[in-house]
């Protein structure tokens, strides 16, 4: 689809507005129709690991959004200069640099969060979504479009993380962003937090449930796989 | 296809540029990061005497007001020319007890009673674990404990950094009469010769980490006993000068 867009623009010979319909589409696609987690089934690992609470999930999502959008932008800017034989290594170097920046900034400004996320920040490097988008999109598209695609993919990832984290935090700890939302009276009546929600497998069930809900609503997805 | 020469130059150029970007950012953020690490340490020390402050100001205040730092050796002498912040625990625990320089934190409670906080360092399953254990002024009863880890498995070994595990140590005893038996981290069904006040339930599925904690307490607390005996025998008014 990407090539078609680029050719289409060339044929018209017109300068495309920054937020043309197609660009908005690039940004919106990964949120639903082409969601990296629920449709492409990438980046599941970190979605299981950091979704016990909303706060780390949000921070990690922001980290991934930053890395996907800027790595897409940088690679797209260099796409004609990158020697094809070393392109994967070049991509890795750029991604690793951006991830290290995220890690350093977190250590400097949000030490507690950085402690909680520990290895997962470093593991952004191996998040399949990032390399996937670089290979599939940034190498063949213009910088602005690539940037939007990265932004969208990161946001699509973040969306799932936050939905899963919201369920897990409410049912697992009775809180949202650390604030009590399940009233004390429920506990007095005998309600207890669900311990399963604190464990990684619950995220798998929730993502499964999300995919079910998404496919029952969006018929376009049903015959893809 | 690009030539080999171009490929090499491109790779070298890219590496140099990324390295420079990272050096600038890393150096720029270093002071902030070091301040965070120092604050975190103070926070953890306070957690071992069951003070759970999170705000920067509150931690600094509580620490400055009630914690004294000193360094001793295994003979029980206070090394007045050593500063706690210069001591790298990782290097010290690798030495034999006789050669160690051992930091000790003395916490004064609201009611004037003292707690002695011993820093600990050991190994878990995947990497280092560390912590602080505080003893009441009888040098026997555990007042509180704090553990942390670098890379233990979340949900298993990593549970040592959770309150529920650390709370198990409170009121345990390290001495049986005059002999040191430590607080042993062991599964509840295991049969052992010492009584319940010397044992703490280990974490299911985190056996190697639990064993690491067990060993760490044993290894790190024992060398302090000489000093404790010394000050227990001396006059109770003996003041402890920190650096």
Coordinates of C-alpha atoms in Angstrom, one line a residue:
Chain A
X1 CA 0.0 0.0 0.0
X2 CA 2.9 2.3 0.9
X3 CA 4.3 2.3 -2.6
X4 CA 0.9 3.0 -4.1
X5 CA 0.6 6.1 -2.0
X6 CA 4.0 7.4 -3.0
X7 CA 3.4 6.8 -6.7
X8 CA 0.0 8.4 -6.4
X9 CA 1.5 11.6 -5.1
X10 CA 4.2 11.7 -7.7
X11 CA 1.7 11.2 -10.5
X12 CA -0.4 14.1 -9.4
X13 CA 2.8 16.2 -9.1
X14 CA 1.1 18.1 -6.3
X15 CA 2.4 18.8 -2.8
X16 CA 0.4 16.9 -0.4
X17 CA -0.9 18.7 2.7
X18 CA 0.7 17.6 6.0
X19 CA -2.5 16.1 7.3
X20 CA -4.0 14.8 4.0
X21 CA -6.6 12.0 4.2
X22 CA -4.0 9.4 3.4
X23 CA -1.6 10.7 6.1
X24 CA -4.4 10.6 8.6
X25 CA -5.1 7.0 7.5
X26 CA -1.4 6.1 8.1
X27 CA -1.7 7.5 11.6
X28 CA -5.0 5.8 12.3
X29 CA -4.6 2.4 10.8
X30 CA -2.4 0.9 13.5
X31 CA -4.9 2.0 16.2
X32 CA -7.5 -0.5 14.9
X33 CA -7.4 -2.1 11.5
X34 CA -3.7 -2.8 11.6
X35 CA -3.0 -2.8 15.3
X36 CA 0.5 -4.0 16.1
X37 CA -0.5 -6.2 19.0
X38 CA -4.0 -7.5 18.2
X39 CA -3.7 -7.8 14.4
X40 CA 0.0 -8.1 13.7
X41 CA 0.6 -9.9 17.0
X42 CA 3.9 -8.2 17.6
X43 CA 5.2 -6.9 20.9
X44 CA 3.1 -9.3 23.0
X45 CA 6.0 -9.9 25.5
X46 CA 6.2 -6.5 27.0
X47 CA 2.4 -6.2 26.9
X48 CA 2.3 -9.1 29.3
X49 CA 5.0 -7.8 31.5
X50 CA 4.4 -4.2 32.3
X51 CA 0.6 -4.0 32.4
X52 CA 0.1 -4.7 36.1
X53 CA -0.4 -1.0 36.7
X54 CA -1.3 1.9 34.5
X55 CA 1.6 4.1 35.3
X56 CA 4.5 1.9 34.1
X57 CA 2.3 0.9 31.1
X58 CA 1.8 4.6 30.2
X59 CA 5.5 5.4 30.6
X60 CA 6.6 2.4 28.5
X61 CA 4.0 3.3 25.9
X62 CA 5.4 6.8 25.7
X63 CA 8.9 5.4 25.4
X64 CA 7.9 3.1 22.6
X65 CA 6.0 5.9 20.8
X66 CA 9.1 8.1 21.0
X67 CA 11.3 5.3 19.7
X68 CA 9.1 4.1 16.9
X69 CA 8.4 7.6 15.5
X70 CA 11.9 8.9 15.7
X71 CA 13.6 5.7 14.5
X72 CA 11.1 5.7 11.5
X73 CA 11.9 9.4 10.9
X74 CA 15.7 8.9 11.1
X75 CA 15.8 5.8 9.0
X76 CA 13.5 7.3 6.4
X77 CA 15.8 10.4 6.2
X78 CA 18.8 8.1 5.6
X79 CA 16.9 5.5 3.5
X80 CA 18.7 6.3 0.2
X81 CA 22.2 6.4 1.9
X82 CA 21.9 3.2 3.9
X83 CA 24.0 0.5 2.3
X84 CA 21.5 -2.4 1.8
X85 CA 23.9 -5.0 3.1
X86 CA 24.2 -3.5 6.6
X87 CA 20.7 -2.0 6.8
X88 CA 19.5 -4.2 9.7
X89 CA 22.6 -3.2 11.7
X90 CA 22.1 0.4 10.9
X91 CA 18.5 0.1 12.1
X92 CA 19.6 -1.5 15.3
X93 CA 22.1 1.2 16.0
X94 CA 19.5 3.9 15.6
X95 CA 17.0 2.1 17.7
X96 CA 19.5 1.3 20.4
X97 CA 20.6 4.9 20.5
X98 CA 17.0 6.1 21.0
X99 CA 16.3 3.5 23.6
X100 CA 19.4 4.4 25.5
X101 CA 18.2 8.0 25.5
X102 CA 14.8 7.0 26.9
X103 CA 16.6 5.0 29.6
X104 CA 18.9 7.8 30.6
X105 CA 16.1 10.3 30.7
X106 CA 14.0 8.0 32.9
X107 CA 16.9 7.4 35.3
X108 CA 17.4 11.2 35.5
X109 CA 13.8 12.3 35.9
X110 CA 11.7 9.3 36.9
X111 CA 13.9 7.1 39.0
X112 CA 11.1 5.1 40.6
X113 CA 9.5 4.3 37.3
X114 CA 12.8 3.4 35.8
X115 CA 13.5 1.0 38.6
X116 CA 10.1 -0.6 38.1
X117 CA 10.5 -1.0 34.4
X118 CA 14.1 -2.1 34.8
X119 CA 14.9 -4.4 32.0
X120 CA 11.9 -3.6 29.9
X121 CA 13.2 -0.3 28.8
X122 CA 16.3 -1.9 27.4
X123 CA 14.0 -4.5 25.8
X124 CA 12.3 -1.9 23.7
X125 CA 15.2 -2.5 21.4
X126 CA 14.0 -5.9 20.6
X127 CA 10.3 -4.9 20.3
X128 CA 9.3 -6.4 17.0
X129 CA 7.0 -3.5 16.2
X130 CA 9.9 -1.1 15.8
X131 CA 12.1 -3.2 13.5
X132 CA 8.9 -4.3 11.7
X133 CA 7.9 -0.8 10.9
X134 CA 11.4 0.2 9.9
X135 CA 11.7 -2.6 7.4
X136 CA 8.1 -2.5 6.1
X137 CA 7.6 1.3 6.0
X138 CA 10.4 3.6 6.8
X139 CA 12.8 2.2 4.2
X140 CA 10.4 2.9 1.4
X141 CA 8.6 6.0 2.4
X142 CA 9.2 9.7 2.9
X143 CA 10.2 11.0 6.3
X144 CA 6.9 12.7 7.3
X145 CA 4.8 9.7 6.4
X146 CA 7.2 7.4 8.2
X147 CA 7.1 9.6 11.3
X148 CA 3.3 9.4 11.3
X149 CA 3.4 5.7 10.8
X150 CA 5.8 5.3 13.8
X151 CA 3.5 7.6 15.9
X152 CA 0.5 5.5 14.9
X153 CA 2.2 2.2 15.6
X154 CA 3.5 3.3 18.9
X155 CA 0.1 4.6 19.8
X156 CA -1.6 1.4 18.7
X157 CA 0.7 -0.5 21.0
X158 CA 0.1 2.0 23.8
X159 CA -3.6 1.8 23.4
X160 CA -3.6 -2.0 24.1
X161 CA -1.2 -1.7 26.9
X162 CA -3.4 0.9 28.6
X163 CA -6.6 -1.0 28.1
X164 CA -5.0 -4.2 29.5
X165 CA -3.4 -2.3 32.4
X166 CA -6.7 -0.6 33.3
X167 CA -8.4 -4.0 33.6
X168 CA -5.5 -5.5 35.5
X169 CA -5.2 -2.6 37.9
X170 CA -8.9 -2.2 38.7
X171 CA -9.5 -5.9 39.2
X172 CA -6.1 -6.8 40.6
X173 CA -5.5 -3.9 43.0
X174 CA -8.8 -1.9 42.9
X175 CA -6.9 1.2 41.8
X176 CA -6.3 3.4 38.8
X177 CA -3.0 5.2 38.6
X178 CA -2.6 4.2 42.2
X179 CA -5.8 5.9 43.3
X180 CA -8.4 3.8 45.0
X181 CA -11.5 3.3 42.7
X182 CA -13.1 0.3 44.2
X183 CA -14.9 1.7 47.3
X184 CA -14.1 0.3 50.7
X185 CA -17.7 -0.9 51.2
X186 CA -17.2 -3.5 48.5
X187 CA -14.4 -5.0 50.5
X188 CA -16.5 -4.9 53.6
X189 CA -19.1 -7.0 51.8
X190 CA -16.6 -9.6 51.0
X191 CA -15.2 -8.5 47.6
X192 CA -11.5 -9.4 47.1
X193 CA -9.0 -8.3 44.5
X194 CA -8.3 -10.9 41.9
X195 CA -4.8 -12.3 42.3
X196 CA -4.7 -13.7 38.8
X197 CA -4.8 -10.2 37.5
X198 CA -1.4 -9.5 39.1
X199 CA 0.2 -12.4 37.1
X200 CA 1.3 -12.2 33.4
X201 CA -1.1 -14.8 32.1
X202 CA -4.1 -12.6 32.8
X203 CA -2.8 -10.1 30.2
X204 CA -2.9 -12.9 27.6
X205 CA -6.6 -13.6 28.4
X206 CA -7.4 -9.9 28.3
X207 CA -5.6 -9.4 24.9
X208 CA -7.5 -12.5 23.6
X209 CA -10.7 -10.9 24.8
X210 CA -9.8 -7.6 23.1
X211 CA -9.1 -9.4 19.8
X212 CA -12.5 -11.2 20.1
X213 CA -14.3 -7.9 20.7
X214 CA -12.3 -6.1 18.0
X215 CA -13.1 -8.8 15.4
X216 CA -16.8 -9.0 16.2
X217 CA -17.0 -5.3 15.7
X218 CA -14.7 -4.8 12.7
X219 CA -15.6 -7.3 10.0
X220 CA -12.7 -6.3 7.8
X221 CA -10.4 -8.3 10.1
X222 CA -12.3 -11.5 10.1
X223 CA -10.9 -13.1 6.9
X224 CA -7.4 -11.9 7.1
X225 CA -5.9 -14.8 9.0
Chain B
X1 CA 24.9 -2.0 -4.7
X2 CA 27.1 0.3 -2.6
X3 CA 30.9 -0.3 -2.6
X4 CA 32.7 -1.8 0.4
X5 CA 34.4 1.4 1.0
X6 CA 31.2 3.3 1.2
X7 CA 29.6 0.7 3.5
X8 CA 32.6 0.9 5.9
X9 CA 32.6 4.7 5.9
X10 CA 28.9 4.8 6.5
X11 CA 29.1 2.3 9.4
X12 CA 32.0 4.2 11.0
X13 CA 30.4 7.6 10.6
X14 CA 27.1 6.4 12.0
X15 CA 28.8 4.8 15.0
X16 CA 30.8 8.0 15.8
X17 CA 27.8 10.2 15.5
X18 CA 25.6 8.0 17.8
X19 CA 28.4 7.6 20.3
X20 CA 28.8 11.4 20.5
X21 CA 25.1 12.0 20.9
X22 CA 24.9 9.4 23.8
X23 CA 28.0 10.8 25.5
X24 CA 26.6 14.3 25.6
X25 CA 23.2 13.1 26.9
X26 CA 24.7 10.8 29.4
X27 CA 27.1 13.4 30.8
X28 CA 24.4 16.0 30.9
X29 CA 22.1 13.8 33.0
X30 CA 24.7 12.3 35.3
X31 CA 24.3 14.7 38.2
X32 CA 20.6 14.1 38.3
X33 CA 21.0 10.3 38.2
X34 CA 23.6 10.3 40.9
X35 CA 21.3 12.4 43.1
X36 CA 18.5 9.9 42.5
X37 CA 20.7 6.9 43.4
X38 CA 21.8 8.6 46.6
X39 CA 18.3 9.4 47.5
X40 CA 17.1 5.9 46.8
X41 CA 19.8 4.5 49.1
X42 CA 18.6 6.8 51.9
X43 CA 15.0 5.8 51.2
X44 CA 15.9 2.1 51.4
X45 CA 17.9 2.5 54.7
X46 CA 14.8 4.2 56.2
X47 CA 12.6 1.4 54.9
X48 CA 14.7 -1.1 56.9
X49 CA 13.7 0.8 60.1
X50 CA 10.1 0.7 58.9
X51 CA 9.8 4.3 57.7
X52 CA 8.2 4.5 54.4
X53 CA 8.7 8.0 53.0
X54 CA 8.6 8.6 49.3
X55 CA 8.9 12.4 48.9
X56 CA 12.4 13.7 48.4
X57 CA 12.2 16.3 51.2
X58 CA 10.7 13.9 53.7
X59 CA 13.4 11.3 53.0
X60 CA 16.2 13.8 53.3
X61 CA 14.8 15.2 56.5
X62 CA 14.2 11.9 58.2
X63 CA 17.6 10.6 57.2
X64 CA 19.5 13.7 58.3
X65 CA 17.6 13.9 61.6
X66 CA 17.9 10.4 62.8
X67 CA 20.6 8.4 61.0
X68 CA 24.3 8.4 61.8
X69 CA 26.8 6.8 59.5
X70 CA 30.0 5.1 60.7
X71 CA 32.6 2.6 59.4
X72 CA 34.0 -0.2 61.6
X73 CA 36.3 -3.1 61.1
X74 CA 36.0 -6.7 62.2
X75 CA 37.9 -5.9 65.4
X76 CA 35.0 -3.7 66.4
X77 CA 37.1 -0.5 66.0
X78 CA 35.5 2.6 64.5
X79 CA 37.5 3.8 61.5
X80 CA 37.2 7.6 61.9
X81 CA 38.9 8.5 58.7
X82 CA 36.6 6.5 56.5
X83 CA 33.4 7.8 54.9
X84 CA 30.5 5.5 54.2
X85 CA 29.9 6.9 50.8
X86 CA 33.4 5.8 49.6
X87 CA 32.8 2.2 50.5
X88 CA 31.7 -0.1 47.7
X89 CA 29.8 -2.9 49.3
X90 CA 30.4 -5.2 46.4
X91 CA 34.1 -5.1 46.9
X92 CA 33.9 -5.4 50.7
X93 CA 31.8 -8.6 50.8
X94 CA 34.3 -10.3 48.5
X95 CA 37.1 -9.9 51.1
X96 CA 37.5 -12.0 54.2
X97 CA 35.7 -10.6 57.2
X98 CA 38.9 -9.6 58.8
X99 CA 39.9 -7.3 55.9
X100 CA 36.5 -5.6 55.5
X101 CA 35.6 -2.1 56.1
X102 CA 32.1 -2.2 57.2
X103 CA 29.6 0.6 57.1
X104 CA 27.0 0.8 59.9
X105 CA 24.0 3.1 60.2
X106 CA 22.7 4.0 63.6
X107 CA 19.1 5.1 63.6
X108 CA 17.7 6.9 66.7
X109 CA 14.0 6.2 67.2
X110 CA 11.5 8.8 68.4
X111 CA 11.8 7.5 71.9
X112 CA 15.6 7.7 71.9
X113 CA 16.3 4.0 71.4
X114 CA 18.8 3.1 68.8
X115 CA 18.6 0.7 65.9
X116 CA 21.7 -0.6 64.1
X117 CA 21.3 -0.9 60.4
X118 CA 23.6 -3.3 58.6
X119 CA 24.0 -3.1 54.9
X120 CA 24.1 -6.3 53.0
X121 CA 25.2 -7.5 49.5
X122 CA 24.9 -10.9 47.9
X123 CA 23.9 -12.8 44.9
X124 CA 20.5 -14.0 43.7
X125 CA 19.7 -16.2 40.7
X126 CA 20.4 -13.8 37.9
X127 CA 22.4 -11.0 39.5
X128 CA 23.2 -9.0 42.6
X129 CA 20.8 -8.7 45.5
X130 CA 21.3 -6.3 48.4
X131 CA 19.5 -4.9 51.4
X132 CA 19.6 -3.5 54.9
X133 CA 18.6 -5.2 58.1
X134 CA 18.1 -3.3 61.4
X135 CA 18.7 -4.7 64.8
X136 CA 17.3 -3.4 68.0
X137 CA 19.6 -2.2 70.8
X138 CA 19.7 -5.7 72.3
X139 CA 21.7 -6.6 69.1
X140 CA 19.5 -9.7 68.7
X141 CA 16.0 -8.7 67.7
X142 CA 15.4 -7.8 64.1
X143 CA 13.5 -4.5 63.9
X144 CA 13.0 -4.4 60.1
X145 CA 14.6 -5.4 56.8
X146 CA 14.7 -4.2 53.2
X147 CA 15.8 -6.2 50.2
X148 CA 16.2 -5.3 46.6
X149 CA 17.5 -6.9 43.5
X150 CA 18.7 -6.1 40.0
X151 CA 17.3 -8.7 37.8
X152 CA 15.5 -11.4 39.7
X153 CA 12.5 -13.0 38.1
X154 CA 9.3 -10.9 38.5
X155 CA 6.7 -12.6 40.5
X156 CA 9.2 -15.1 41.9
X157 CA 12.6 -14.1 43.2
X158 CA 11.7 -10.4 42.7
X159 CA 9.2 -10.7 45.5
X160 CA 12.0 -10.2 48.0
X161 CA 11.6 -6.5 47.3
X162 CA 8.0 -6.6 48.4
X163 CA 6.8 -5.5 51.9
X164 CA 5.0 -8.8 52.7
X165 CA 8.3 -10.6 52.5
X166 CA 10.3 -8.0 54.4
X167 CA 7.7 -7.8 57.1
X168 CA 8.3 -11.4 58.0
X169 CA 11.7 -10.5 59.4
X170 CA 10.4 -8.2 62.1
X171 CA 10.9 -9.5 65.6
X172 CA 13.0 -12.5 64.5
X173 CA 16.2 -13.2 66.5
X174 CA 19.7 -13.6 65.2
X175 CA 21.3 -15.0 68.4
X176 CA 20.6 -18.2 70.3
X177 CA 22.2 -17.4 73.6
X178 CA 25.8 -16.6 72.7
X179 CA 25.8 -18.3 69.3
X180 CA 25.0 -16.7 66.0
X181 CA 22.3 -18.6 64.1
X182 CA 21.2 -15.7 61.8
X183 CA 17.6 -15.5 60.4
X184 CA 17.3 -18.4 58.0
X185 CA 15.2 -18.1 54.9
X186 CA 13.8 -21.6 54.4
X187 CA 10.6 -23.3 53.3
X188 CA 8.1 -23.7 56.1
X189 CA 8.0 -27.5 55.9
X190 CA 11.7 -28.0 56.2
X191 CA 12.8 -29.6 59.5
X192 CA 15.6 -27.7 61.3
X193 CA 17.2 -27.7 64.7
X194 CA 16.6 -24.1 65.5
X195 CA 13.3 -22.5 66.7
X196 CA 10.8 -20.5 64.7
X197 CA 12.2 -17.2 65.8
X198 CA 15.3 -17.8 63.6
X199 CA 13.4 -18.7 60.5
X200 CA 11.5 -16.9 57.8
X201 CA 9.3 -18.5 55.1
X202 CA 11.1 -18.5 51.7
X203 CA 9.4 -17.6 48.5
X204 CA 7.9 -20.4 46.5
X205 CA 9.5 -20.6 43.1
X206 CA 12.2 -18.2 44.2
X207 CA 14.4 -20.8 46.0
X208 CA 17.7 -19.7 44.6
X209 CA 17.0 -16.0 45.4
X210 CA 15.8 -17.0 48.9
X211 CA 18.9 -19.0 49.4
X212 CA 20.9 -15.9 48.3
X213 CA 19.1 -13.8 50.9
X214 CA 19.8 -16.4 53.6
X215 CA 23.5 -16.5 52.7
X216 CA 23.7 -12.7 52.4
X217 CA 22.3 -12.2 56.0
X218 CA 24.7 -14.8 57.4
X219 CA 27.7 -13.4 55.6
X220 CA 27.1 -9.8 56.2
X221 CA 25.7 -9.6 59.8
X222 CA 28.3 -11.9 61.5
X223 CA 31.3 -9.7 61.2
X224 CA 29.5 -6.9 63.1
X225 CA 29.1 -9.0 66.2
X226 CA 32.5 -8.1 67.7
X227 CA 31.6 -4.5 67.6
X228 CA 28.1 -5.1 69.1
X229 CA 29.6 -7.1 71.9
X230 CA 32.1 -4.3 72.5
X231 CA 29.5 -1.5 72.8
X232 CA 27.0 -3.7 74.7
X233 CA 29.7 -4.2 77.3
X234 CA 30.7 -0.5 77.4
X235 CA 28.7 2.2 79.2
X236 CA 25.3 2.7 77.7
X237 CA 26.0 6.4 77.4
X238 CA 28.7 5.8 74.8
X239 CA 28.1 8.1 72.0
X240 CA 28.6 7.1 68.5
X241 CA 30.2 9.6 66.3
X242 CA 29.5 9.4 62.6
X243 CA 31.4 10.9 59.8

